Structure formats: structure tokens, C-alpha cells
PDB file of C-alpha atoms and ligand atoms in Angstrom:
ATOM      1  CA  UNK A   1      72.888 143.279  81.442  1.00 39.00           C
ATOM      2  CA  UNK A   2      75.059 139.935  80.457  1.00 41.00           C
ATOM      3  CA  UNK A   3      75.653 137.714  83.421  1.00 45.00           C
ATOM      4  CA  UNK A   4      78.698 138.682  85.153  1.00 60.00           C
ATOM      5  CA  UNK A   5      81.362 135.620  85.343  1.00 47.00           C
ATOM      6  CA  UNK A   6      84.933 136.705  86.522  1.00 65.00           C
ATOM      7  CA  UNK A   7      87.542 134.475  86.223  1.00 89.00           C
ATOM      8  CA  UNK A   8      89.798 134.638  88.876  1.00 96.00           C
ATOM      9  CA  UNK A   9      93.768 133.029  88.727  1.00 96.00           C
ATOM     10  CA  UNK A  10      96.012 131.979  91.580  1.00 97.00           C
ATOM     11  CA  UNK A  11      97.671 134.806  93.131  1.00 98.00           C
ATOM     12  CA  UNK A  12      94.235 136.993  93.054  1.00 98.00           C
ATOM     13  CA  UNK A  13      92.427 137.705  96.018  1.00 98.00           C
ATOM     14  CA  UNK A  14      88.615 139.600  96.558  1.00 98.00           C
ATOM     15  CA  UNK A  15      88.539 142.506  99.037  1.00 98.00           C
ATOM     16  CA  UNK A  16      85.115 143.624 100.733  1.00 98.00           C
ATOM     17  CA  UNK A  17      86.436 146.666 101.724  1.00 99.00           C
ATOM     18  CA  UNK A  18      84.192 148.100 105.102  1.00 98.00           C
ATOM     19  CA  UNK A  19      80.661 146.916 103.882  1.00 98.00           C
ATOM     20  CA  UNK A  20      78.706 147.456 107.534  1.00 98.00           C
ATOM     21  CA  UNK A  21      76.307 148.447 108.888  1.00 98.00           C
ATOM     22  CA  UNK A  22      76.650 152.085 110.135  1.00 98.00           C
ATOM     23  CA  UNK A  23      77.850 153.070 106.469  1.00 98.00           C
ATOM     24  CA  UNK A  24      74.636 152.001 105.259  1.00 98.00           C
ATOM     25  CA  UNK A  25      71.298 153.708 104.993  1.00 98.00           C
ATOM     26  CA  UNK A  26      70.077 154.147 108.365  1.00 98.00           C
ATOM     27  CA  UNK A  27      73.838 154.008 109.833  1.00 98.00           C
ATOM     28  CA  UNK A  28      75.096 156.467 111.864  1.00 98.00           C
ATOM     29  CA  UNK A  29      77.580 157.433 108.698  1.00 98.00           C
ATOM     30  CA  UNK A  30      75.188 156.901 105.964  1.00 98.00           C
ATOM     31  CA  UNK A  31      76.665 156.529 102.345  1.00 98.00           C
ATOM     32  CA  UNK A  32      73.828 157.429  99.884  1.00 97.00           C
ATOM     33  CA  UNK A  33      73.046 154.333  97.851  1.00 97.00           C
ATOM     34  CA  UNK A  34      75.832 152.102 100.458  1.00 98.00           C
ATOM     35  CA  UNK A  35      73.087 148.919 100.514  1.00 98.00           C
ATOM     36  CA  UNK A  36      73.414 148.891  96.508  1.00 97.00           C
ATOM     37  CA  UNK A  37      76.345 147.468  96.378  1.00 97.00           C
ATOM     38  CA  UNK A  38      75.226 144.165  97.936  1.00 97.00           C
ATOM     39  CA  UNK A  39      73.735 142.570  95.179  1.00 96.00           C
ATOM     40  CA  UNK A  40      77.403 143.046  93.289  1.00 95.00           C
ATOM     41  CA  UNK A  41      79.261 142.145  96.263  1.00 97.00           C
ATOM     42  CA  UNK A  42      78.014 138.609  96.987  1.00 97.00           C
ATOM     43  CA  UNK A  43      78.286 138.077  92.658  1.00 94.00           C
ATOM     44  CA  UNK A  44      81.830 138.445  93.095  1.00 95.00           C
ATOM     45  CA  UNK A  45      82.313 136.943  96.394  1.00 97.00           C
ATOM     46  CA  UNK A  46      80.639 133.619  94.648  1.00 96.00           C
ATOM     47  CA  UNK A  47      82.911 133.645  92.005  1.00 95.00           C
ATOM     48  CA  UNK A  48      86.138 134.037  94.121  1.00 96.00           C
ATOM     49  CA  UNK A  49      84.893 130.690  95.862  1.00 96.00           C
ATOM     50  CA  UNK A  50      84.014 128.930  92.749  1.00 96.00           C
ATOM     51  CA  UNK A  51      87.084 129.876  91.281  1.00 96.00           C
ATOM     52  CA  UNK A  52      89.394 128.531  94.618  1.00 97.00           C
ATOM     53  CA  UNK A  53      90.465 132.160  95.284  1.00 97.00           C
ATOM     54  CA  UNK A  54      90.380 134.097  99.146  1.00 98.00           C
ATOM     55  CA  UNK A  55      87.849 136.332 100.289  1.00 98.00           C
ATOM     56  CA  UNK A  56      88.976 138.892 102.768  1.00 99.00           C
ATOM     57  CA  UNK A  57      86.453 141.518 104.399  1.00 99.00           C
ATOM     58  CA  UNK A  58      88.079 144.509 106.315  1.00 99.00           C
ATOM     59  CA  UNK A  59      85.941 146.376 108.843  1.00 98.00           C
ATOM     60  CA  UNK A  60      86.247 149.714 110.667  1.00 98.00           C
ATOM     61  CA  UNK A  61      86.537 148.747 114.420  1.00 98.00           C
ATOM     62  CA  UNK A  62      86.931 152.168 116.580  1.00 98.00           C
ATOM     63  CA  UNK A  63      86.936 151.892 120.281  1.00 98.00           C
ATOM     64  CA  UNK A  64      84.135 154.411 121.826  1.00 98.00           C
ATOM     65  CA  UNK A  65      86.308 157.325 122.183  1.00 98.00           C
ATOM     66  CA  UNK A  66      87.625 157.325 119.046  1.00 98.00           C
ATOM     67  CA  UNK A  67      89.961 160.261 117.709  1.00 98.00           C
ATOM     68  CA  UNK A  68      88.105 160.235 113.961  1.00 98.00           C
ATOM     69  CA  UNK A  69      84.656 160.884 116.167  1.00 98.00           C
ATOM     70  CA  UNK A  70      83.865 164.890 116.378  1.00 98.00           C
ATOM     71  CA  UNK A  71      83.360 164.402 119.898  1.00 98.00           C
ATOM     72  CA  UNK A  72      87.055 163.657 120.216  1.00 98.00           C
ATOM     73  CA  UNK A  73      88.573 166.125 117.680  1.00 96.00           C
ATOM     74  CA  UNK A  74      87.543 164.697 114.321  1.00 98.00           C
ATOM     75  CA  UNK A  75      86.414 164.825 111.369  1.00 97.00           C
ATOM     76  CA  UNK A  76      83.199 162.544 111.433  1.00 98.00           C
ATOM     77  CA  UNK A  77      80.109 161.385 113.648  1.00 98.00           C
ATOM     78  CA  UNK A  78      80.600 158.100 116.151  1.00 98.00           C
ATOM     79  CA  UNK A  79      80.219 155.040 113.802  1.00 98.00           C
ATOM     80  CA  UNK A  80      81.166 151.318 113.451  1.00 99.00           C
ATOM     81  CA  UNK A  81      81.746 151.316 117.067  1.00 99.00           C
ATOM     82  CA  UNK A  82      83.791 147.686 118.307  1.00 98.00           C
ATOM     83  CA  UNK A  83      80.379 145.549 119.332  1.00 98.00           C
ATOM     84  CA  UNK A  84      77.746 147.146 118.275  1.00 98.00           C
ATOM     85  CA  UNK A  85      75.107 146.290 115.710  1.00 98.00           C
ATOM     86  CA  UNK A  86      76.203 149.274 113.674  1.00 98.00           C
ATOM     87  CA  UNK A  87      79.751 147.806 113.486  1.00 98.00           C
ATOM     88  CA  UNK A  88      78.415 144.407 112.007  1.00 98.00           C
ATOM     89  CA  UNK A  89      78.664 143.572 108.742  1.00 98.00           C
ATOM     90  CA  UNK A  90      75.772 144.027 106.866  1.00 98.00           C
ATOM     91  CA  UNK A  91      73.361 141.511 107.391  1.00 98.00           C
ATOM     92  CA  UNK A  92      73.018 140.761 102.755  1.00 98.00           C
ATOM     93  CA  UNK A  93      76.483 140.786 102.907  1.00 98.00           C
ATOM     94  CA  UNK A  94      77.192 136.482 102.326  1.00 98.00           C
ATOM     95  CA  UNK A  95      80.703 136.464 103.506  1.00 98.00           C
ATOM     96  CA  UNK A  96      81.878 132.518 103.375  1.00 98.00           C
ATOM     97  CA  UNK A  97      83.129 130.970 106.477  1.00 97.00           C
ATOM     98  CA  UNK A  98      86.340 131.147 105.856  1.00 98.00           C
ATOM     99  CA  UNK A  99      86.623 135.248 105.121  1.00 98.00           C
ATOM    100  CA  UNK A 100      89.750 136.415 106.723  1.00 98.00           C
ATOM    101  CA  UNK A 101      88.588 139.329 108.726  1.00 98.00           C
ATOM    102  CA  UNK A 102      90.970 142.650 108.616  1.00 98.00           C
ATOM    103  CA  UNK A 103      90.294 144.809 111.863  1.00 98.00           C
ATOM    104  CA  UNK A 104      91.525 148.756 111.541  1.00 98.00           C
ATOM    105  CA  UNK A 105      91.025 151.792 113.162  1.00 98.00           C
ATOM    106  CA  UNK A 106      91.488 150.597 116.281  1.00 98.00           C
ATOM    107  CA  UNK A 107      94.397 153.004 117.487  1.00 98.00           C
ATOM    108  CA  UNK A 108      94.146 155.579 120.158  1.00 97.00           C
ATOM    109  CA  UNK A 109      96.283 157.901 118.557  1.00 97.00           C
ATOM    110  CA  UNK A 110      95.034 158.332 115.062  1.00 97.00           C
ATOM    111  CA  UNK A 111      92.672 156.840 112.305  1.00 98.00           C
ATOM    112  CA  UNK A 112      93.512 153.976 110.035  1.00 97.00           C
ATOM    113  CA  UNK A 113      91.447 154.465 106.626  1.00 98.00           C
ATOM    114  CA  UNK A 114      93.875 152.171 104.585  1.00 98.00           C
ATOM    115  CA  UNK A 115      93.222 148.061 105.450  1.00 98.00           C
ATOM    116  CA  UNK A 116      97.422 148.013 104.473  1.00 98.00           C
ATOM    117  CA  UNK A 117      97.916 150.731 107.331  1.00 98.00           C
ATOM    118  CA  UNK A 118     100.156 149.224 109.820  1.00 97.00           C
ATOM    119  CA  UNK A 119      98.008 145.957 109.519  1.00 98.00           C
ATOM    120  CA  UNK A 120     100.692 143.374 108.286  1.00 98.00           C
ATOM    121  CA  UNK A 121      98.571 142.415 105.187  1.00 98.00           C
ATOM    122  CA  UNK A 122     100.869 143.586 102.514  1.00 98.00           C
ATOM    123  CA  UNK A 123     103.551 141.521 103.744  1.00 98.00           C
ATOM    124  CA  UNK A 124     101.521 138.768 104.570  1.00 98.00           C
ATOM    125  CA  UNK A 125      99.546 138.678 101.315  1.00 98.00           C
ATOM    126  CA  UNK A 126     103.089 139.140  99.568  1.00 98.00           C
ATOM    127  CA  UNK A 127     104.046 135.802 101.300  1.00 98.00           C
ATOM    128  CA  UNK A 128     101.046 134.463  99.917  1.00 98.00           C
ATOM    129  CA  UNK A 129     101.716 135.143  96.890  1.00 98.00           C
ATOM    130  CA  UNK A 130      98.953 137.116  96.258  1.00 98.00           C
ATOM    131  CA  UNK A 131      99.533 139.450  93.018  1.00 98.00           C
ATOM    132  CA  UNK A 132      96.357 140.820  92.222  1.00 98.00           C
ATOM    133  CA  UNK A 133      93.647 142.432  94.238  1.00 98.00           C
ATOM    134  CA  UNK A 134      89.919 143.269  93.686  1.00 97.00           C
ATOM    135  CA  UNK A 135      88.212 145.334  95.594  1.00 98.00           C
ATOM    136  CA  UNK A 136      84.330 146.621  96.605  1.00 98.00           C
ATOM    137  CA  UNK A 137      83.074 147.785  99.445  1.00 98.00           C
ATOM    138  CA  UNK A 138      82.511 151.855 101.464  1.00 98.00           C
ATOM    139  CA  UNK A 139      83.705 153.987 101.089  1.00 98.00           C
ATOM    140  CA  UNK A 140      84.917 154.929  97.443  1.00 98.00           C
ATOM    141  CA  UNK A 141      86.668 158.289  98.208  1.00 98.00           C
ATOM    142  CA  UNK A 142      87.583 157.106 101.989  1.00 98.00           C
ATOM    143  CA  UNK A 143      88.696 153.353 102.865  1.00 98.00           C
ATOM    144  CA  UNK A 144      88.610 152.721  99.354  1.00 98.00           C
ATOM    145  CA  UNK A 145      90.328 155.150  98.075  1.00 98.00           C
ATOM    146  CA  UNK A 146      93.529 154.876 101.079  1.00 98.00           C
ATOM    147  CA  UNK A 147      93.566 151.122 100.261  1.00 99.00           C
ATOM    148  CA  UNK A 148      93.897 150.683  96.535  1.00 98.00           C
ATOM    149  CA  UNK A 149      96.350 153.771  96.911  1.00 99.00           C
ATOM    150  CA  UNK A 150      98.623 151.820  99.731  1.00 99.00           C
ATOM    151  CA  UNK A 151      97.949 148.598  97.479  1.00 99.00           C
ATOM    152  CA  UNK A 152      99.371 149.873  94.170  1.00 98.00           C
ATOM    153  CA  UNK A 153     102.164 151.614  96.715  1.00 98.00           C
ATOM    154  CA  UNK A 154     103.203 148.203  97.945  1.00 98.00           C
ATOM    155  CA  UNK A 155     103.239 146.840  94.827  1.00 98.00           C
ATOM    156  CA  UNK A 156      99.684 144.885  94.241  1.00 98.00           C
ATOM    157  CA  UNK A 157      97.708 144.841  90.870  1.00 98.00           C
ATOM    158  CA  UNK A 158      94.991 146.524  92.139  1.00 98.00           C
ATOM    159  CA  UNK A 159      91.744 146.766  90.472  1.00 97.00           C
ATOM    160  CA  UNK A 160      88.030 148.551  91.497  1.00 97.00           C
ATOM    161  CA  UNK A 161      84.966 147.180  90.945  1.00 96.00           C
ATOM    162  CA  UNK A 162      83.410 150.690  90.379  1.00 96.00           C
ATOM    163  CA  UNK A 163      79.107 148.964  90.756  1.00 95.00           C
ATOM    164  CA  UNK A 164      80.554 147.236  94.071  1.00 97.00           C
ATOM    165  CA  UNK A 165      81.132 151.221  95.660  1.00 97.00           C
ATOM    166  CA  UNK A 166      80.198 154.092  96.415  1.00 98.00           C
ATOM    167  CA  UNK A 167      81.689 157.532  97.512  1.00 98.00           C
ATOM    168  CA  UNK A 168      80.284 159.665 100.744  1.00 98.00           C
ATOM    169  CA  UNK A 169      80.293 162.966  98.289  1.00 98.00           C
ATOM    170  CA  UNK A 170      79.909 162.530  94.878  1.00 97.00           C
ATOM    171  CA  UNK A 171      82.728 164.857  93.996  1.00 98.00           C
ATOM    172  CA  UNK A 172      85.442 163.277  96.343  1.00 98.00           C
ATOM    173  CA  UNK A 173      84.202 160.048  94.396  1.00 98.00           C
ATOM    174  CA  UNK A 174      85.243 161.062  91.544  1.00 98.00           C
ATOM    175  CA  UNK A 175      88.278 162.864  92.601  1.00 98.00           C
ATOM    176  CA  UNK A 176      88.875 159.577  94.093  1.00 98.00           C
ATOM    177  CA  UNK A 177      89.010 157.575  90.815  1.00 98.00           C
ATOM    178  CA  UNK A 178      91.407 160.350  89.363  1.00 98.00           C
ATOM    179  CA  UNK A 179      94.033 159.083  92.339  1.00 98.00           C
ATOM    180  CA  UNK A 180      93.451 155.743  91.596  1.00 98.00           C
ATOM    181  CA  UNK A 181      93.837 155.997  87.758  1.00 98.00           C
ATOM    182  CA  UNK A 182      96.853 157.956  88.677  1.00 98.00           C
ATOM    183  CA  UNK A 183      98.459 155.811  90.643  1.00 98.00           C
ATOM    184  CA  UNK A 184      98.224 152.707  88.316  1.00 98.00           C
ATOM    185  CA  UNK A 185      94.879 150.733  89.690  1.00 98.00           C
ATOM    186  CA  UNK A 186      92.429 149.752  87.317  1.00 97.00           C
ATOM    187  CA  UNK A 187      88.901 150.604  87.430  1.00 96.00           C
ATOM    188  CA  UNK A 188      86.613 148.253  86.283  1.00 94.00           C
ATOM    189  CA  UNK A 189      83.215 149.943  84.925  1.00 86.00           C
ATOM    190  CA  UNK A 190      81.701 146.549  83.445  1.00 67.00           C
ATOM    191  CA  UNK A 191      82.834 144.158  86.234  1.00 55.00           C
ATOM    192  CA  UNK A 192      84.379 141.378  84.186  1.00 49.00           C
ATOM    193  CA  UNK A 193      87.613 139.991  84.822  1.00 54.00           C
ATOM    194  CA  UNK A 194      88.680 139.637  81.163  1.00 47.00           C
TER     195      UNK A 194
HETATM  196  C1  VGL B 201      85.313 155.212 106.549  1.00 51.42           C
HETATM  197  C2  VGL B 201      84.816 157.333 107.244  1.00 51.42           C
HETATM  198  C3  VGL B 201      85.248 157.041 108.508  1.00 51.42           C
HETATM  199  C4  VGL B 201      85.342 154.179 105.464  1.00 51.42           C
HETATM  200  C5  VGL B 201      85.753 154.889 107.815  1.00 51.42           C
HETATM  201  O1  VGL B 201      85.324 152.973 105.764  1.00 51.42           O
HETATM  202  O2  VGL B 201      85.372 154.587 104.278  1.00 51.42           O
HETATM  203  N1  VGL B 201      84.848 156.410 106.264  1.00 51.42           N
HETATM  204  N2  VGL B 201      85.712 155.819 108.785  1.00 51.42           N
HETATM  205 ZN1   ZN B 202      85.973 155.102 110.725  1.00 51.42          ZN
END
């Protein structure tokens, strides 16, 4: 495989969308093949810094009692719990020092799978002048999926870096992709910028 170089512009940012612990092999919401992305991950995260552009890294924070844990009425098992080691980020995962950190899912009332989900970072990253986003991270047909979908919504550039994901069911991954093609992201199979 040819080395991978992006070229990133002003008004681009890198988004390292939910890449922890408990969504990893061995979590307690495993996504098959979730550690693979790593490697891909900290390539791009490299090249956003050498190229003068932000990182941001959004994590799933739930408080213990969580109304997306089956124990409370939904849909999945405990995970990424606020303090714990499972909600870290994973340990391979070389965020630089200056990653701004996007917390979600930390309502009482109902989940937050999209990072622009009543977060302020459209509006903020509007202000910032931020045009274009690219994104990795867990998981492709989840938090993926509801992000680039609110991104294109409030009018981003959004593009996926398809070997920086990965879906929790195959089929909803590719399902997934269908939305995003649909709604006007770009998905980027060989991971070059241009
Ligand atoms: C996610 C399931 C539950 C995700 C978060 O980050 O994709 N998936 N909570
Ligand atoms: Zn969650």
C-alpha cells in the first residue's frame, strides 16, 4: 500500500469519533475488529498536526444509570461509563495535547449518538470557520453514522475515512454508508485527501 499523506487546508478539521475503550475488543460493547482502526487513526491524526489543522476526539460519557443501558429501558449493555477505564480512550489512540474533547450522552432523559446533538459544536466550529470535516472512529452504523448525518445537515463537507471504522453489524454498516452517500458525505475508500 502507498504511504498515506493527506493534505489538509484551513477550514478542515479531523474527528476521532468515540475510539474507547469499552467499544473495543474486550469492552463491554465490543465492535468486531474496533482496535484496527488505530493504526489509521494516529496516520491521520499526524497529518492534521503537521499540516496546522485541529484534532477533536468525541467520547461517549453516560452517567451509571443511563437510559441507552438495558437495565434502564434500552437498547444496549452498560458501557463507556463517566470514570471508568472502559470509558478511556484507548490507550494506541495518540491524541495530541491539545485535542478538544467533545463529551455526549450525558443526558438523563435520552441518548446522544450524534457529537452535533445539542453539543454547540456546529455553531462553534461554524464560527471557526471550519468547512470541512474528516472523520474515524466507532461506531460506523451508530455515532458515526448520526454525526456525519447531523454534519452534512448543518451544512459541513463531511467526509469518512471508511479503514479508520467500523460498524457493530456488518449489515447496518453498510446500510450506514447508503445514508451517508445519500445525504451528500463522501466516503473515502483509499484514505487520501486528493
Ligand atoms: C455508540 C452504541 C451506544 C457509538 C454509543 O459510539 O457508536 N454505540 N453508544
Ligand atoms: Zn453509548
Amino acid at each position: 500500500m502507498p504511504a498515506k499523506v493527506p493534505k489538509f487546508e484551513p477550514g478542515d478539521i479531523f474527528l476521532v469519533v468515540d475510539t474507547q475503550i469499552d467499544f473495543c475488543p474486550g469492552g463491554a460493547l465490543a465492535i468486531e475488529e474496533g482496535d484496527q482502526i488505530l493504526g489509521e487513526l494516529n496516520l491521520w491524526i499526524r497529518a492534521a498536526k503537521d499540516d496546522g489543522v485541529p484534532v477533536y476526539a468525541s467520547r461517549d460519557w453516560h452517567p451509571k444509570t443511563h437510559v441507552s443501558f438495558s437495565d434502564y429501558g434500552g437498547d444496549w449493555p452498560a458501557h463507556c461509563i463517566q470514570d471508568t477505564d472502559g470509558a478511556r480512550f484507548h490507550p494506541a489512540l495518540e491524541l495530541p495535547y491539545d485535542a478538544v474533547i467533545v463529551t455526549k450522552g450525558v443526558r438523563f432523559d435520552r441518548d446522544q449518538n450524534s457529537v452535533f446533538d445539542e453539543t454547540g459544536l456546529a455553531d462553534w466550529l461554524h464560527r471557526q470557520g471550519v468547512k470541512r470535516i474528516f472523520v474515524g472512529g466507532l461506531a460506523q452504523d451508530v455515532c458515526v453514522l448520526a454525526s456525519i448525518l447531523d454534519g452534512c445537515e448543518a451544512g459541513f463537507k463531511m467526509h469518512l475515512i471508511l479503514g479508520a471504522t467500523r460498524p457493530v453489524s456488518q449489515e447496518g454498516g453498510k446500510k450506514a454508508l447508503e445514508s451517508m452517500r445519500a445525504a451528500g458525505a463522501e466516503i473515502m475508500e483509499i484514505g487520501r485527501l486528493s
